[in-house]
Amino acid sequence: MTKEKKNGALVSIIAMMFLFAMIAFVTNMAAPFGTIWKEHYSWAGMMGNMMNFAAYLFMGIPAGIMITKIGYKKTALVALALGFIGMLVQYLSSLMDASAISTYVVYLLGAFICGFCVCILNTVVNPMLNLLGGGGNRGNQLIQTGGSLNSLAATLTPMLAGLMIGEITKDTSLVAVQPLLLIAMAIFAVSFCIIYFTKLQEPETEAQNVMEGVKGALSYRHLVLGIIAIFFYVGIEIGIPGQLLFYLGEPVANGGVLGSMAIAGTIAGIYWLLMLVGRFSSSLISGKVSPRSQLICTSALAIILLLIAIFMPEDIKMTLKGAEVPVKVLFIILCGICTSVMWGVVFNLATEGLGKYTAAASGLFMTMVVGGGVMPLIQNLMAEKIGDIQSYWLVVAMLAYMLFYALIGSKPSKKAE
């Protein structure tokens, strides 16, 4: 590789790392905002998150097609423009009467548009980093490094939102987080300009019939099982801290432990901080430790941690961030170390050896990220019936599938074409 190509690849990698952080910034607004809306509509807690991830179902495959038609850079620019529009719509909803159902509909529309944004960005960032790294351990290493920045943004977002929201009452509305929405719009505008004026070295893409590309990708058994794995994984990643926010932050009269979103957001932020630590650690070892080994260890450990949290009595408490909380909370947030590596390793394992079908596979992959909306919503509905902590049995079941995929399902099913 010439020096010019090496420099171009480095610039492209840095740009993708930055976009990785943007994905988490947008995604992790949904759960804190949901605690506000739940005070107005009891069923609304995870609906914003659901709309954010529902967009993946509609945009996953089209995003893959966009890459083959217009390239990675232009596709990323479309995503950033949609992100700005989505944040603008949510900001407009904060100016409306919070007690009106029409206001909530406008907010959900904004969340849905933002979902298109993060879906497209994910479709761009993951295959580009994997391909620029040459796949295998090196490709996984770049994805995990980008994931570290993703986790940093994910850590800060609920903390900032929680501090702005404070103690939740019936009068709390999105007015409390207007500064965060304005900051988000500014970041999207600046990001658009940076990517527009940056010369990116793009991996080669091969134009192909959409159905042929999808059919070819689905002929790989390890991709099909990986698609199911990513559906569950995103549900795990979002559901663990999302339900924890409700468990801690809701008013005590409604079953919450602390009744303060400021403290709950900070504690949930520790989960994302641990994801940052895990991804950074994985980026250091991924050159030597295989993605399969990492997934086996983290899936098994997460199951153990959640079983401890489920069975531990609630009256065993400790002080965390200046508040007295059940010790089981510690075991829940420690799962961040485990979930930190799963996205990158599953994507790496699922697309291994797909060759020209990588773009189509990435679109299919992103379609199933809708699991990040579906599964946390199911968990939240379960929590209404059986309690916040007992709802984590659903997460344990999903982690069991992740362990199956690591042990058996991820083995390549055919040679690269």
Short mmCIF file of C-alpha atoms in Angstrom, two decimals:
data_model
loop_
_atom_site.label_atom_id
_atom_site.label_comp_id
_atom_site.label_asym_id
_atom_site.label_seq_id
_atom_site.Cartn_x
_atom_site.Cartn_y
_atom_site.Cartn_z
CA MET A 1 0.00 0.00 0.00
CA THR A 2 1.38 3.42 -0.99
CA LYS A 3 1.88 6.20 1.57
CA GLU A 4 -1.01 8.15 0.02
CA LYS A 5 -3.34 5.18 0.35
CA LYS A 6 -2.23 4.60 3.94
CA ASN A 7 -2.98 8.24 4.81
CA GLY A 8 -6.34 8.00 3.07
CA ALA A 9 -7.19 4.84 4.99
CA LEU A 10 -6.22 6.50 8.28
CA VAL A 11 -8.44 9.53 7.59
CA SER A 12 -11.30 7.21 6.69
CA ILE A 13 -10.85 5.20 9.87
CA ILE A 14 -10.83 8.34 12.06
CA ALA A 15 -13.99 9.64 10.34
CA MET A 16 -15.75 6.31 10.92
CA MET A 17 -14.72 6.37 14.58
CA PHE A 18 -16.33 9.79 14.94
CA LEU A 19 -19.55 8.58 13.32
CA PHE A 20 -19.54 5.60 15.68
CA ALA A 21 -19.81 8.07 18.58
CA MET A 22 -22.70 9.87 16.86
CA ILE A 23 -24.70 6.64 16.76
CA ALA A 24 -24.63 6.27 20.54
CA PHE A 25 -25.33 9.95 21.14
CA VAL A 26 -28.61 9.71 19.23
CA THR A 27 -29.65 6.27 20.45
CA ASN A 28 -29.11 6.87 24.15
CA MET A 29 -31.41 9.86 24.38
CA ALA A 30 -34.48 7.65 24.03
CA ALA A 31 -34.52 5.95 27.46
CA PRO A 32 -34.07 9.15 29.57
CA PHE A 33 -36.69 10.92 27.47
CA GLY A 34 -38.97 7.90 27.99
CA THR A 35 -38.95 8.42 31.76
CA ILE A 36 -40.48 11.86 31.11
CA TRP A 37 -43.20 10.57 28.81
CA LYS A 38 -44.12 7.70 31.13
CA GLU A 39 -45.33 10.27 33.66
CA HIS A 40 -47.83 11.48 31.04
CA TYR A 41 -48.71 8.07 29.53
CA SER A 42 -47.99 4.90 31.51
CA TRP A 43 -47.40 2.83 28.35
CA ALA A 44 -45.03 5.33 26.74
CA GLY A 45 -41.75 4.61 28.54
CA MET A 46 -40.01 2.65 25.78
CA MET A 47 -42.05 3.78 22.76
CA GLY A 48 -39.53 6.44 21.75
CA ASN A 49 -36.81 3.80 21.87
CA MET A 50 -39.10 1.48 19.90
CA MET A 51 -39.61 4.06 17.15
CA ASN A 52 -35.88 4.73 17.03
CA PHE A 53 -35.14 1.08 16.38
CA ALA A 54 -38.25 0.37 14.28
CA ALA A 55 -36.63 2.50 11.58
CA TYR A 56 -33.98 -0.21 11.15
CA LEU A 57 -36.66 -2.61 9.93
CA PHE A 58 -37.49 -0.27 7.05
CA MET A 59 -34.05 1.18 6.33
CA GLY A 60 -31.60 -1.70 6.82
CA ILE A 61 -31.68 -3.17 3.31
CA PRO A 62 -32.16 0.23 1.52
CA ALA A 63 -29.10 1.51 3.39
CA GLY A 64 -27.04 -1.36 2.00
CA ILE A 65 -28.35 -0.55 -1.48
CA MET A 66 -27.42 3.12 -1.04
CA ILE A 67 -23.81 2.14 -0.33
CA THR A 68 -23.55 0.15 -3.57
CA LYS A 69 -25.24 2.96 -5.56
CA ILE A 70 -23.68 6.17 -4.19
CA GLY A 71 -20.81 5.00 -1.97
CA TYR A 72 -20.06 5.19 1.75
CA LYS A 73 -19.40 8.94 2.00
CA LYS A 74 -22.60 10.15 0.33
CA THR A 75 -24.60 7.61 2.29
CA ALA A 76 -23.12 8.96 5.52
CA LEU A 77 -24.03 12.52 4.49
CA VAL A 78 -27.65 11.47 3.93
CA ALA A 79 -27.67 9.95 7.42
CA LEU A 80 -26.31 13.11 9.07
CA ALA A 81 -28.91 15.27 7.31
CA LEU A 82 -31.67 12.96 8.56
CA GLY A 83 -30.22 13.15 12.07
CA PHE A 84 -30.46 16.93 12.05
CA ILE A 85 -34.07 16.78 10.84
CA GLY A 86 -35.00 14.19 13.46
CA MET A 87 -33.56 16.27 16.30
CA LEU A 88 -35.30 19.36 14.95
CA VAL A 89 -38.67 17.56 15.00
CA GLN A 90 -38.06 16.43 18.60
CA TYR A 91 -37.13 20.00 19.55
CA LEU A 92 -40.36 21.27 17.98
CA SER A 93 -42.30 18.75 20.10
CA SER A 94 -40.67 20.27 23.22
CA LEU A 95 -42.32 23.60 22.32
CA MET A 96 -45.78 22.03 22.27
CA ASP A 97 -48.22 21.19 25.08
CA ALA A 98 -46.79 18.10 26.82
CA SER A 99 -50.24 16.94 27.92
CA ALA A 100 -51.54 16.66 24.34
CA ILE A 101 -51.24 13.28 22.61
CA SER A 102 -50.42 15.09 19.36
CA THR A 103 -47.22 16.35 20.99
CA TYR A 104 -46.17 12.80 21.76
CA VAL A 105 -46.89 11.78 18.16
CA VAL A 106 -44.59 14.56 16.90
CA TYR A 107 -41.89 13.41 19.30
CA LEU A 108 -42.23 9.81 18.09
CA LEU A 109 -41.94 11.03 14.49
CA GLY A 110 -38.67 12.74 15.38
CA ALA A 111 -37.41 9.55 17.08
CA PHE A 112 -38.36 7.55 13.97
CA ILE A 113 -36.43 9.91 11.68
CA CYS A 114 -33.41 9.70 14.00
CA GLY A 115 -33.72 5.93 13.71
CA PHE A 116 -33.20 6.22 9.95
CA CYS A 117 -30.07 8.24 10.69
CA VAL A 118 -28.44 5.76 13.07
CA CYS A 119 -29.43 2.79 10.92
CA ILE A 120 -27.68 4.27 7.88
CA LEU A 121 -24.64 5.29 9.93
CA ASN A 122 -24.35 1.77 11.33
CA THR A 123 -24.61 0.32 7.83
CA VAL A 124 -21.76 2.58 6.74
CA VAL A 125 -19.43 2.43 9.73
CA ASN A 126 -19.27 -1.28 10.58
CA PRO A 127 -18.49 -2.78 7.15
CA MET A 128 -16.16 0.10 6.29
CA LEU A 129 -14.05 -0.42 9.42
CA ASN A 130 -14.13 -4.19 8.98
CA LEU A 131 -13.05 -3.96 5.32
CA LEU A 132 -10.43 -1.27 5.94
CA GLY A 133 -8.98 -3.57 8.57
CA GLY A 134 -8.98 -6.51 6.17
CA GLY A 135 -11.57 -8.49 8.15
CA GLY A 136 -10.60 -11.11 10.73
CA ASN A 137 -9.00 -10.06 14.01
CA ARG A 138 -7.75 -6.73 12.62
CA GLY A 139 -11.22 -5.82 11.32
CA ASN A 140 -12.74 -6.68 14.69
CA GLN A 141 -10.03 -4.62 16.41
CA LEU A 142 -11.01 -1.48 14.46
CA ILE A 143 -14.71 -2.04 15.20
CA GLN A 144 -13.94 -2.42 18.91
CA THR A 145 -11.84 0.76 18.88
CA GLY A 146 -14.72 2.64 17.26
CA GLY A 147 -16.99 1.03 19.81
CA SER A 148 -14.90 2.63 22.57
CA LEU A 149 -15.85 6.09 21.31
CA ASN A 150 -19.41 4.87 20.89
CA SER A 151 -19.44 3.90 24.57
CA LEU A 152 -17.96 7.25 25.63
CA ALA A 153 -20.85 9.08 23.94
CA ALA A 154 -23.27 6.51 25.41
CA THR A 155 -21.88 7.19 28.88
CA LEU A 156 -22.25 10.95 28.70
CA THR A 157 -25.70 11.11 27.09
CA PRO A 158 -27.84 9.61 29.93
CA MET A 159 -25.77 11.53 32.47
CA LEU A 160 -26.41 14.85 30.72
CA ALA A 161 -30.07 14.04 30.16
CA GLY A 162 -30.49 12.90 33.77
CA LEU A 163 -28.93 16.08 35.17
CA MET A 164 -31.22 18.22 33.00
CA ILE A 165 -34.34 16.25 33.94
CA GLY A 166 -33.66 16.01 37.68
CA GLU A 167 -36.60 14.80 39.76
CA ILE A 168 -39.50 13.72 37.59
CA THR A 169 -43.03 14.97 38.26
CA LYS A 170 -46.26 15.18 36.25
CA ASP A 171 -45.13 18.64 35.14
CA THR A 172 -41.78 17.47 33.71
CA SER A 173 -41.58 17.79 29.92
CA LEU A 174 -39.02 17.89 27.11
CA VAL A 175 -38.49 21.56 27.89
CA ALA A 176 -35.97 20.30 30.46
CA VAL A 177 -33.79 18.77 27.73
CA GLN A 178 -34.08 21.50 25.09
CA PRO A 179 -30.38 22.43 25.51
CA LEU A 180 -29.39 18.83 24.73
CA LEU A 181 -31.52 18.80 21.59
CA LEU A 182 -29.96 22.07 20.42
CA ILE A 183 -26.48 20.68 21.07
CA ALA A 184 -27.40 17.59 19.05
CA MET A 185 -28.54 19.67 16.08
CA ALA A 186 -25.31 21.66 16.17
CA ILE A 187 -23.22 18.47 16.27
CA PHE A 188 -25.06 17.05 13.27
CA ALA A 189 -24.55 20.26 11.29
CA VAL A 190 -20.82 20.37 12.10
CA SER A 191 -20.43 16.64 11.39
CA PHE A 192 -22.06 17.04 7.98
CA CYS A 193 -19.56 19.77 7.07
CA ILE A 194 -16.58 17.73 8.32
CA ILE A 195 -17.51 14.60 6.37
CA TYR A 196 -18.43 16.64 3.28
CA PHE A 197 -14.98 18.25 3.09
CA THR A 198 -13.04 15.11 4.11
CA LYS A 199 -11.61 12.93 1.36
CA LEU A 200 -12.41 9.36 2.34
CA GLN A 201 -10.82 6.22 0.95
CA GLU A 202 -13.73 3.88 0.40
CA PRO A 203 -13.60 0.09 0.12
CA GLU A 204 -14.62 -1.09 -3.32
CA THR A 205 -18.26 -2.04 -3.73
CA GLU A 206 -19.72 -4.18 -6.44
CA ALA A 207 -23.04 -3.18 -7.99
CA GLN A 208 -25.44 -6.11 -7.96
CA ASN A 209 -29.09 -6.94 -8.21
CA VAL A 210 -30.72 -6.32 -4.83
CA MET A 211 -32.48 -9.66 -4.60
CA GLU A 212 -29.42 -11.54 -5.84
CA GLY A 213 -27.30 -9.83 -3.19
CA VAL A 214 -29.78 -10.63 -0.42
CA LYS A 215 -30.25 -14.21 -1.62
CA GLY A 216 -26.51 -14.72 -1.89
CA ALA A 217 -25.91 -13.37 1.62
CA LEU A 218 -28.69 -15.50 3.14
CA SER A 219 -27.12 -18.65 1.70
CA TYR A 220 -24.55 -18.39 4.49
CA ARG A 221 -25.95 -20.14 7.57
CA HIS A 222 -23.64 -18.31 9.97
CA LEU A 223 -24.97 -14.98 8.68
CA VAL A 224 -28.60 -16.04 9.18
CA LEU A 225 -27.91 -17.12 12.76
CA GLY A 226 -25.84 -13.96 13.26
CA ILE A 227 -28.76 -11.82 12.17
CA ILE A 228 -30.86 -13.44 14.90
CA ALA A 229 -28.00 -12.90 17.35
CA ILE A 230 -27.82 -9.19 16.59
CA PHE A 231 -31.61 -8.89 17.03
CA PHE A 232 -31.22 -10.24 20.56
CA TYR A 233 -27.93 -8.47 21.27
CA VAL A 234 -29.27 -4.95 20.72
CA GLY A 235 -32.25 -5.84 22.89
CA ILE A 236 -29.77 -6.90 25.59
CA GLU A 237 -27.58 -3.82 25.29
CA ILE A 238 -30.50 -1.36 25.43
CA GLY A 239 -32.72 -3.34 27.80
CA ILE A 240 -30.19 -3.72 30.62
CA PRO A 241 -29.61 0.02 31.32
CA GLY A 242 -33.01 1.07 29.99
CA GLN A 243 -34.99 -0.93 32.54
CA LEU A 244 -32.48 0.04 35.20
CA LEU A 245 -33.43 3.70 34.63
CA PHE A 246 -37.06 2.87 35.36
CA TYR A 247 -36.14 0.72 38.36
CA LEU A 248 -34.12 3.54 39.94
CA GLY A 249 -35.52 6.77 38.52
CA GLU A 250 -39.29 6.44 38.67
CA PRO A 251 -41.08 8.13 41.59
CA VAL A 252 -40.96 5.89 44.68
CA ALA A 253 -44.76 5.90 44.76
CA ASN A 254 -44.70 4.19 41.35
CA GLY A 255 -42.19 1.55 42.41
CA GLY A 256 -38.93 3.39 41.77
CA VAL A 257 -36.02 2.96 44.18
CA LEU A 258 -34.59 6.49 44.14
CA GLY A 259 -37.16 8.70 42.41
CA SER A 260 -34.39 10.85 40.91
CA MET A 261 -33.41 10.75 37.27
CA ALA A 262 -30.24 12.74 38.01
CA ILE A 263 -28.86 9.92 40.16
CA ALA A 264 -30.41 7.13 38.06
CA GLY A 265 -28.91 8.57 34.88
CA THR A 266 -25.48 8.76 36.49
CA ILE A 267 -25.67 5.15 37.71
CA ALA A 268 -26.90 3.94 34.32
CA GLY A 269 -24.05 5.94 32.81
CA ILE A 270 -21.61 3.69 34.69
CA TYR A 271 -22.92 0.78 32.59
CA TRP A 272 -21.98 2.63 29.42
CA LEU A 273 -18.66 3.64 30.97
CA LEU A 274 -17.91 -0.02 31.61
CA MET A 275 -18.77 -0.69 27.97
CA LEU A 276 -16.13 1.89 27.09
CA VAL A 277 -13.60 0.05 29.28
CA GLY A 278 -14.57 -3.30 27.77
CA ARG A 279 -14.34 -2.11 24.18
CA PHE A 280 -11.03 -0.39 24.76
CA SER A 281 -9.66 -3.56 26.36
CA SER A 282 -11.01 -5.63 23.48
CA SER A 283 -9.33 -3.33 20.97
CA LEU A 284 -6.01 -4.14 22.65
CA ILE A 285 -6.45 -7.91 22.70
CA SER A 286 -8.46 -8.51 19.52
CA GLY A 287 -5.30 -8.91 17.47
CA LYS A 288 -4.57 -12.09 19.45
CA VAL A 289 -7.87 -13.25 20.96
CA SER A 290 -10.47 -14.45 18.47
CA PRO A 291 -13.97 -12.90 18.26
CA ARG A 292 -15.49 -16.32 19.03
CA SER A 293 -13.53 -16.69 22.27
CA GLN A 294 -14.53 -13.19 23.36
CA LEU A 295 -18.21 -13.90 22.72
CA ILE A 296 -18.16 -17.20 24.63
CA CYS A 297 -16.59 -15.63 27.71
CA THR A 298 -18.73 -12.48 27.81
CA SER A 299 -22.05 -14.27 27.19
CA ALA A 300 -21.41 -16.78 29.97
CA LEU A 301 -20.25 -14.10 32.43
CA ALA A 302 -23.26 -11.85 31.72
CA ILE A 303 -25.64 -14.74 32.41
CA ILE A 304 -23.94 -15.35 35.77
CA LEU A 305 -24.07 -11.66 36.74
CA LEU A 306 -27.77 -11.32 35.95
CA LEU A 307 -28.69 -14.52 37.79
CA ILE A 308 -26.95 -13.13 40.87
CA ALA A 309 -28.86 -9.84 40.48
CA ILE A 310 -32.20 -11.61 40.10
CA PHE A 311 -31.82 -13.86 43.14
CA MET A 312 -30.07 -11.40 45.49
CA PRO A 313 -32.42 -9.91 48.15
CA GLU A 314 -33.28 -6.26 47.56
CA ASP A 315 -32.65 -5.26 51.17
CA ILE A 316 -28.90 -5.83 50.77
CA LYS A 317 -27.76 -2.31 49.96
CA MET A 318 -24.69 -0.19 49.31
CA THR A 319 -23.85 3.43 48.61
CA LEU A 320 -23.35 4.23 44.93
CA LYS A 321 -22.85 7.78 43.67
CA GLY A 322 -24.00 9.11 47.03
CA ALA A 323 -27.26 7.15 47.04
CA GLU A 324 -28.27 3.96 48.86
CA VAL A 325 -29.18 1.34 46.27
CA PRO A 326 -29.62 -2.46 46.25
CA VAL A 327 -26.31 -4.28 45.67
CA LYS A 328 -27.96 -6.16 42.79
CA VAL A 329 -27.69 -2.92 40.79
CA LEU A 330 -23.91 -3.36 40.79
CA PHE A 331 -24.20 -6.77 39.12
CA ILE A 332 -26.55 -5.35 36.50
CA ILE A 333 -24.24 -2.48 35.52
CA LEU A 334 -21.22 -4.84 35.49
CA CYS A 335 -22.87 -6.47 32.47
CA GLY A 336 -21.58 -3.47 30.53
CA ILE A 337 -18.15 -5.11 30.48
CA CYS A 338 -19.73 -8.13 28.78
CA THR A 339 -22.04 -6.44 26.28
CA SER A 340 -19.22 -4.09 25.25
CA VAL A 341 -17.63 -6.50 22.79
CA MET A 342 -20.71 -8.30 21.48
CA TRP A 343 -21.69 -5.94 18.66
CA GLY A 344 -18.29 -5.98 17.00
CA VAL A 345 -17.64 -9.69 17.40
CA VAL A 346 -21.09 -10.75 16.16
CA PHE A 347 -20.81 -8.50 13.10
CA ASN A 348 -17.31 -9.81 12.45
CA LEU A 349 -18.34 -13.46 12.83
CA ALA A 350 -21.56 -13.08 10.85
CA THR A 351 -19.93 -11.41 7.82
CA GLU A 352 -16.76 -13.53 7.76
CA GLY A 353 -16.10 -14.84 4.26
CA LEU A 354 -19.06 -13.12 2.58
CA GLY A 355 -16.90 -11.26 0.05
CA LYS A 356 -19.03 -9.40 -2.49
CA TYR A 357 -22.15 -9.98 -0.39
CA THR A 358 -20.84 -7.92 2.55
CA ALA A 359 -22.86 -4.78 1.68
CA ALA A 360 -26.10 -6.76 1.29
CA ALA A 361 -25.34 -8.65 4.51
CA SER A 362 -24.76 -5.37 6.33
CA GLY A 363 -28.20 -4.17 5.24
CA LEU A 364 -29.82 -7.38 6.50
CA PHE A 365 -27.81 -7.10 9.69
CA MET A 366 -29.02 -3.56 10.32
CA THR A 367 -32.64 -4.49 9.62
CA MET A 368 -32.59 -6.81 12.61
CA VAL A 369 -31.27 -4.10 14.91
CA VAL A 370 -34.98 -3.43 15.33
CA GLY A 371 -34.55 -5.87 18.22
CA GLY A 372 -33.25 -2.90 20.22
CA GLY A 373 -36.78 -1.51 20.10
CA VAL A 374 -38.83 -4.69 20.27
CA MET A 375 -37.12 -6.58 23.09
CA PRO A 376 -36.75 -3.66 25.59
CA LEU A 377 -40.42 -2.82 24.97
CA ILE A 378 -41.38 -6.42 25.76
CA GLN A 379 -39.14 -6.31 28.83
CA ASN A 380 -40.75 -3.06 29.98
CA LEU A 381 -44.22 -4.54 29.55
CA MET A 382 -43.09 -7.62 31.50
CA ALA A 383 -41.79 -5.34 34.25
CA GLU A 384 -45.27 -3.84 34.62
CA LYS A 385 -46.58 -7.33 35.42
CA ILE A 386 -43.77 -9.12 37.26
CA GLY A 387 -41.44 -6.34 38.41
CA ASP A 388 -38.34 -4.60 37.06
CA ILE A 389 -35.78 -7.14 38.29
CA GLN A 390 -37.76 -10.23 37.28
CA SER A 391 -38.00 -8.82 33.75
CA TYR A 392 -34.28 -9.53 33.38
CA TRP A 393 -35.14 -13.22 32.84
CA LEU A 394 -35.84 -12.18 29.25
CA VAL A 395 -32.30 -10.82 28.98
CA VAL A 396 -30.88 -14.07 30.40
CA ALA A 397 -32.74 -16.03 27.71
CA MET A 398 -31.32 -13.79 24.97
CA LEU A 399 -27.81 -14.16 26.38
CA ALA A 400 -28.25 -17.96 26.23
CA TYR A 401 -28.77 -17.63 22.47
CA MET A 402 -25.64 -15.48 22.21
CA LEU A 403 -23.69 -18.27 23.92
CA PHE A 404 -25.15 -20.79 21.45
CA TYR A 405 -24.09 -18.60 18.53
CA ALA A 406 -20.57 -18.28 19.89
CA LEU A 407 -20.18 -22.03 20.44
CA ILE A 408 -21.96 -23.44 17.39
CA GLY A 409 -23.86 -20.99 15.17
CA SER A 410 -20.94 -18.76 14.18
CA LYS A 411 -18.89 -21.44 12.44
CA PRO A 412 -18.54 -20.43 8.73
CA SER A 413 -20.95 -22.39 6.57
CA LYS A 414 -19.26 -22.05 3.15
CA LYS A 415 -16.18 -20.64 1.49
CA ALA A 416 -15.94 -17.00 0.37
CA GLU A 417 -16.96 -16.24 -3.19
#
